[in-house]
Amino acid sequence: MDRLARGAVRRLPRAQWPTGQPPHLARTGRQPGRRWLLQRRLSHHRQCLDPSARHLVGLGSQLEIRGSRDEALALYEVAIDRDPEYAEAHYRAASWHMWTDARRTEAGLRRTLELDDGHAMAWSALGFLLGQREAWKRAGSCLTRAIRLGSAGALPHVYRGHHAWHRGRLRKAEAAYREGMQADPGNPHPLFALGDLFRHEARSAEARQAYEAALLLDPECGDAALRLGYLHDEEGRPREAAALLRRGLTLAPEHPWDAEVRERLRELEELGGSGLAAT
């Protein structure tokens, strides 16, 4: 394991040691014995000292959620070296490059699918990538495959909606977003995508409802906070806009809109004076 990957493992908070009870004790209410807990803890330590590819990918995912993207990628790459046949490691590494290196992303996704033809998230991501190139037929085939596999949740529906919108088929886009809401009711992505469509059509009240519903569903959704902030800005509510834009940046510190949002915040603070800056 290289130095960056070892540092990534050390920086993670210690995984919670299992304090739950083994099945035969859970029914009786008795506490597990010290020997059982010690065996579980030793197993955990062995995994940290010599982690499997699966464990490395899990640690990388945790780091990526916390914003340590470079260290996460290091772990994904170590996982691939450790087990070149582990499809999930290739998928995670490919997804890491999604916004910076389309060629590398596509190669990683295709390798994922060579190893696991039933990887719905890889089909979904490949469909999105092909749509970015306006290869609509191939993109549609990938998204249809992802939807049929079922385990990709809302995302292939959302990407299908994006592609329909890009081609001017707004009602098909709306239908696709609503299908995404049905496919994964706990995912805020189709809600704020629907809000974007309503905002595009100057249906501000419906857009606000969609963004607020997305934030209610997931208060940690930076995308929804940023979009609702921009909507408040457009409707002449600078104080509410600034608060939501700051919230969005806090929740999504590496958002692609980061520079644009910070610039708008500076403008709002200049317009509103020190009172707005302190909000």
Coordinates of C-alpha atoms in Angstrom, one line a residue:
M1 CA 0.0 0.0 0.0
D2 CA 1.6 3.3 -1.0
R3 CA 2.2 6.2 1.4
L4 CA -0.9 8.2 0.4
A5 CA -3.1 5.2 0.8
R6 CA -1.7 4.3 4.2
G7 CA -2.2 7.9 5.3
A8 CA -5.8 7.7 4.1
V9 CA -6.4 4.7 6.3
R10 CA -4.9 6.3 9.3
R11 CA -6.9 9.5 8.9
L12 CA -10.2 7.6 9.0
P13 CA -11.9 7.6 12.4
R14 CA -11.6 4.2 14.1
A15 CA -14.3 2.0 12.8
Q16 CA -16.9 1.3 15.4
W17 CA -16.0 -1.9 17.1
P18 CA -19.0 -4.2 17.2
T19 CA -20.9 -3.8 20.4
G20 CA -24.0 -5.7 19.1
Q21 CA -24.8 -9.1 20.3
P22 CA -24.4 -12.4 18.5
P23 CA -27.7 -13.9 17.5
H24 CA -27.8 -16.5 20.2
L25 CA -27.5 -13.8 22.9
A26 CA -29.7 -11.2 21.2
R27 CA -32.8 -13.2 22.0
T28 CA -31.9 -13.6 25.7
G29 CA -30.8 -10.0 26.4
R30 CA -27.4 -11.2 27.8
Q31 CA -24.2 -9.2 27.0
P32 CA -21.6 -10.8 24.7
G33 CA -18.6 -12.2 26.4
R34 CA -15.2 -10.6 26.4
R35 CA -13.7 -13.4 24.3
W36 CA -16.3 -12.9 21.6
L37 CA -15.6 -9.1 21.5
L38 CA -11.9 -9.7 21.5
Q39 CA -12.2 -12.0 18.5
R40 CA -14.2 -9.4 16.6
R41 CA -11.7 -6.6 17.4
L42 CA -8.8 -8.7 16.3
S43 CA -10.6 -9.5 13.1
H44 CA -11.1 -5.8 12.5
H45 CA -7.4 -5.0 13.2
R46 CA -6.2 -7.7 10.8
Q47 CA -8.5 -6.2 8.1
C48 CA -7.0 -2.7 8.7
L49 CA -3.4 -4.0 8.6
D50 CA -3.9 -6.1 5.4
P51 CA -7.2 -4.8 3.9
S52 CA -8.9 -6.6 1.1
A53 CA -9.8 -4.8 -2.1
R54 CA -13.4 -4.7 -1.0
H55 CA -12.4 -3.1 2.3
L56 CA -10.1 -0.5 0.6
V57 CA -13.0 0.5 -1.6
G58 CA -15.2 0.9 1.4
L59 CA -12.6 3.1 3.1
G60 CA -12.2 5.1 -0.1
S61 CA -15.9 5.7 -0.3
Q62 CA -15.9 7.1 3.3
L63 CA -13.1 9.4 2.5
E64 CA -14.7 10.6 -0.7
I65 CA -17.9 11.5 1.3
R66 CA -15.7 13.5 3.7
G67 CA -14.1 15.4 0.8
S68 CA -10.7 13.7 0.8
R69 CA -11.0 12.8 -2.9
D70 CA -7.3 12.4 -3.7
E71 CA -6.8 9.9 -0.9
A72 CA -10.0 8.1 -1.9
L73 CA -8.6 7.6 -5.4
A74 CA -5.3 6.3 -4.0
L75 CA -7.3 3.6 -2.2
Y76 CA -9.3 2.7 -5.3
E77 CA -6.1 2.3 -7.2
V78 CA -4.5 0.2 -4.5
A79 CA -7.7 -2.0 -4.5
I80 CA -7.3 -2.5 -8.3
D81 CA -3.7 -3.5 -7.9
R82 CA -4.7 -5.9 -5.1
D83 CA -7.5 -7.5 -7.1
P84 CA -7.7 -6.5 -10.8
E85 CA -10.9 -8.5 -11.2
Y86 CA -12.8 -6.6 -8.6
A87 CA -15.3 -4.6 -10.7
E88 CA -16.4 -2.2 -8.0
A89 CA -12.9 -0.8 -7.6
H90 CA -12.7 0.0 -11.4
Y91 CA -16.2 1.6 -11.2
R92 CA -15.2 3.8 -8.2
A93 CA -12.0 5.0 -9.9
A94 CA -13.8 5.6 -13.2
S95 CA -16.5 7.7 -11.4
W96 CA -13.8 9.7 -9.6
H97 CA -12.6 10.9 -13.1
M98 CA -16.1 11.7 -14.4
W99 CA -15.8 15.5 -14.5
T100 CA -12.1 15.7 -15.3
D101 CA -11.2 12.9 -17.8
A102 CA -13.9 11.5 -20.0
R103 CA -11.7 9.1 -21.8
R104 CA -10.3 7.6 -18.6
T105 CA -13.8 7.4 -17.2
E106 CA -15.2 5.6 -20.2
A107 CA -12.3 3.1 -20.2
G108 CA -12.9 2.4 -16.5
L109 CA -16.6 1.9 -16.9
R110 CA -16.1 -0.4 -19.8
R111 CA -13.6 -2.4 -17.8
T112 CA -16.2 -2.6 -15.0
L113 CA -18.8 -4.0 -17.4
E114 CA -16.3 -6.5 -18.8
L115 CA -15.9 -7.8 -15.2
D116 CA -19.6 -7.5 -14.2
D117 CA -22.1 -7.1 -17.0
G118 CA -24.9 -6.6 -14.3
H119 CA -23.3 -3.5 -12.8
A120 CA -26.3 -1.1 -13.1
M121 CA -24.5 2.0 -11.8
A122 CA -21.7 1.5 -14.5
W123 CA -24.4 1.2 -17.2
S124 CA -26.0 4.3 -15.9
A125 CA -22.8 6.3 -15.8
L126 CA -21.8 5.2 -19.3
G127 CA -25.2 6.3 -20.5
F128 CA -24.7 9.7 -19.0
L129 CA -21.2 10.0 -20.5
L130 CA -22.4 9.0 -24.0
G131 CA -25.2 11.5 -23.7
Q132 CA -22.7 14.2 -23.0
R133 CA -21.3 13.4 -26.4
E134 CA -24.8 13.4 -27.9
A135 CA -24.5 9.7 -28.8
W136 CA -28.2 9.5 -28.0
K137 CA -28.9 6.0 -29.3
R138 CA -26.0 4.3 -27.4
A139 CA -26.7 6.4 -24.4
G140 CA -30.4 5.4 -24.4
S141 CA -29.4 1.7 -24.7
C142 CA -27.1 1.9 -21.6
L143 CA -29.7 3.7 -19.6
T144 CA -32.4 1.2 -20.5
R145 CA -30.1 -1.6 -19.4
A146 CA -29.5 0.2 -16.1
I147 CA -33.2 0.7 -15.5
R148 CA -34.0 -3.0 -16.3
L149 CA -31.3 -4.1 -13.9
G150 CA -33.1 -2.1 -11.3
S151 CA -30.3 -1.5 -8.8
A152 CA -29.2 1.9 -10.0
G153 CA -32.3 3.6 -8.5
A154 CA -33.2 7.0 -9.7
L155 CA -30.1 8.0 -11.6
P156 CA -30.7 6.4 -15.1
H157 CA -34.2 8.0 -15.1
V158 CA -32.6 11.4 -14.2
Y159 CA -30.0 11.0 -17.0
R160 CA -32.7 10.0 -19.4
G161 CA -34.6 13.2 -18.4
H162 CA -31.5 15.3 -19.0
H163 CA -31.0 13.9 -22.5
A164 CA -34.7 14.5 -23.4
W165 CA -34.4 18.1 -22.1
H166 CA -31.2 18.6 -24.1
R167 CA -33.1 17.6 -27.2
G168 CA -36.0 19.9 -26.5
R169 CA -38.4 17.2 -25.3
L170 CA -39.5 18.9 -22.1
R171 CA -42.5 16.8 -21.3
K172 CA -40.5 13.6 -21.8
A173 CA -37.9 15.0 -19.4
E174 CA -40.5 15.8 -16.8
A175 CA -41.9 12.2 -17.1
A176 CA -38.5 10.7 -16.7
Y177 CA -37.8 12.8 -13.6
R178 CA -41.1 11.7 -12.1
E179 CA -40.2 8.0 -12.9
G180 CA -37.0 8.6 -11.0
M181 CA -38.9 9.8 -8.0
Q182 CA -41.0 6.6 -8.1
A183 CA -38.0 4.4 -8.6
D184 CA -36.1 5.8 -5.6
P185 CA -38.4 7.9 -3.3
G186 CA -35.5 8.6 -0.9
N187 CA -33.3 10.2 -3.5
P188 CA -33.4 14.0 -3.8
H189 CA -31.8 14.0 -7.3
P190 CA -34.9 13.7 -9.4
L191 CA -36.7 16.3 -7.3
F192 CA -34.1 19.0 -7.8
A193 CA -33.8 18.0 -11.5
L194 CA -37.5 18.5 -11.8
G195 CA -37.1 21.9 -10.0
D196 CA -34.5 22.8 -12.6
L197 CA -36.9 22.1 -15.4
F198 CA -39.7 24.1 -13.7
R199 CA -37.2 27.0 -13.2
H200 CA -36.3 26.8 -16.9
E201 CA -40.0 27.1 -17.8
A202 CA -40.5 30.0 -15.4
R203 CA -42.7 27.9 -13.1
S204 CA -41.0 29.5 -10.1
A205 CA -43.5 28.3 -7.5
E206 CA -43.3 24.7 -8.6
A207 CA -39.5 24.9 -8.8
R208 CA -39.4 26.2 -5.2
Q209 CA -41.6 23.4 -4.0
A210 CA -39.4 20.8 -5.7
Y211 CA -36.2 22.3 -4.3
E212 CA -37.7 22.5 -0.8
A213 CA -38.9 19.0 -1.0
A214 CA -35.4 17.8 -2.0
L215 CA -33.9 19.6 1.0
L216 CA -36.6 18.2 3.3
L217 CA -35.9 14.7 2.0
D218 CA -32.1 15.2 2.4
P219 CA -31.1 18.2 4.5
E220 CA -27.5 17.5 3.5
C221 CA -28.1 17.9 -0.2
G222 CA -25.8 20.7 -1.3
D223 CA -27.2 20.7 -4.9
A224 CA -30.7 21.4 -3.7
A225 CA -29.5 24.2 -1.3
L226 CA -27.6 25.9 -4.1
R227 CA -30.5 25.7 -6.6
L228 CA -32.9 27.1 -4.0
G229 CA -30.5 29.9 -3.2
Y230 CA -30.2 30.9 -6.9
L231 CA -34.0 30.8 -7.1
H232 CA -34.3 33.2 -4.1
D233 CA -31.7 35.4 -5.8
E234 CA -33.7 35.6 -9.0
E235 CA -36.8 36.4 -7.1
G236 CA -35.2 39.3 -5.2
R237 CA -34.6 37.8 -1.8
P238 CA -30.8 38.3 -1.3
R239 CA -30.7 37.5 2.4
E240 CA -32.3 34.1 1.9
A241 CA -30.3 33.5 -1.2
A242 CA -27.0 34.2 0.5
A243 CA -27.8 31.9 3.4
L244 CA -28.7 29.0 1.1
L245 CA -25.7 29.5 -1.2
R246 CA -23.4 29.4 1.9
R247 CA -25.2 26.3 3.1
G248 CA -24.8 24.7 -0.3
L249 CA -21.0 25.3 -0.4
T250 CA -20.7 23.9 3.1
L251 CA -22.5 20.8 2.2
A252 CA -20.8 20.4 -1.2
P253 CA -17.3 21.9 -0.8
E254 CA -16.0 20.7 -4.2
H255 CA -19.1 21.5 -6.2
P256 CA -18.5 22.3 -9.9
W257 CA -20.2 25.7 -9.3
D258 CA -17.9 26.6 -6.4
A259 CA -16.2 29.6 -8.0
E260 CA -19.4 30.9 -9.6
V261 CA -21.3 30.7 -6.2
R262 CA -18.5 32.4 -4.3
E263 CA -18.4 35.2 -6.8
R264 CA -22.2 35.7 -6.5
L265 CA -21.9 35.6 -2.7
R266 CA -19.4 38.4 -2.8
E267 CA -21.7 40.5 -5.0
L268 CA -24.6 39.9 -2.7
E269 CA -22.6 40.9 0.3
E270 CA -21.5 44.1 -1.4
L271 CA -25.1 44.9 -2.3
G272 CA -26.4 44.0 1.2
G273 CA -23.6 45.4 3.4
S274 CA -22.1 44.0 6.5
G275 CA -25.5 42.8 7.8
L276 CA -25.9 40.4 4.9
A277 CA -22.3 39.2 5.2
A278 CA -22.9 38.2 8.8
T279 CA -26.1 36.3 8.1

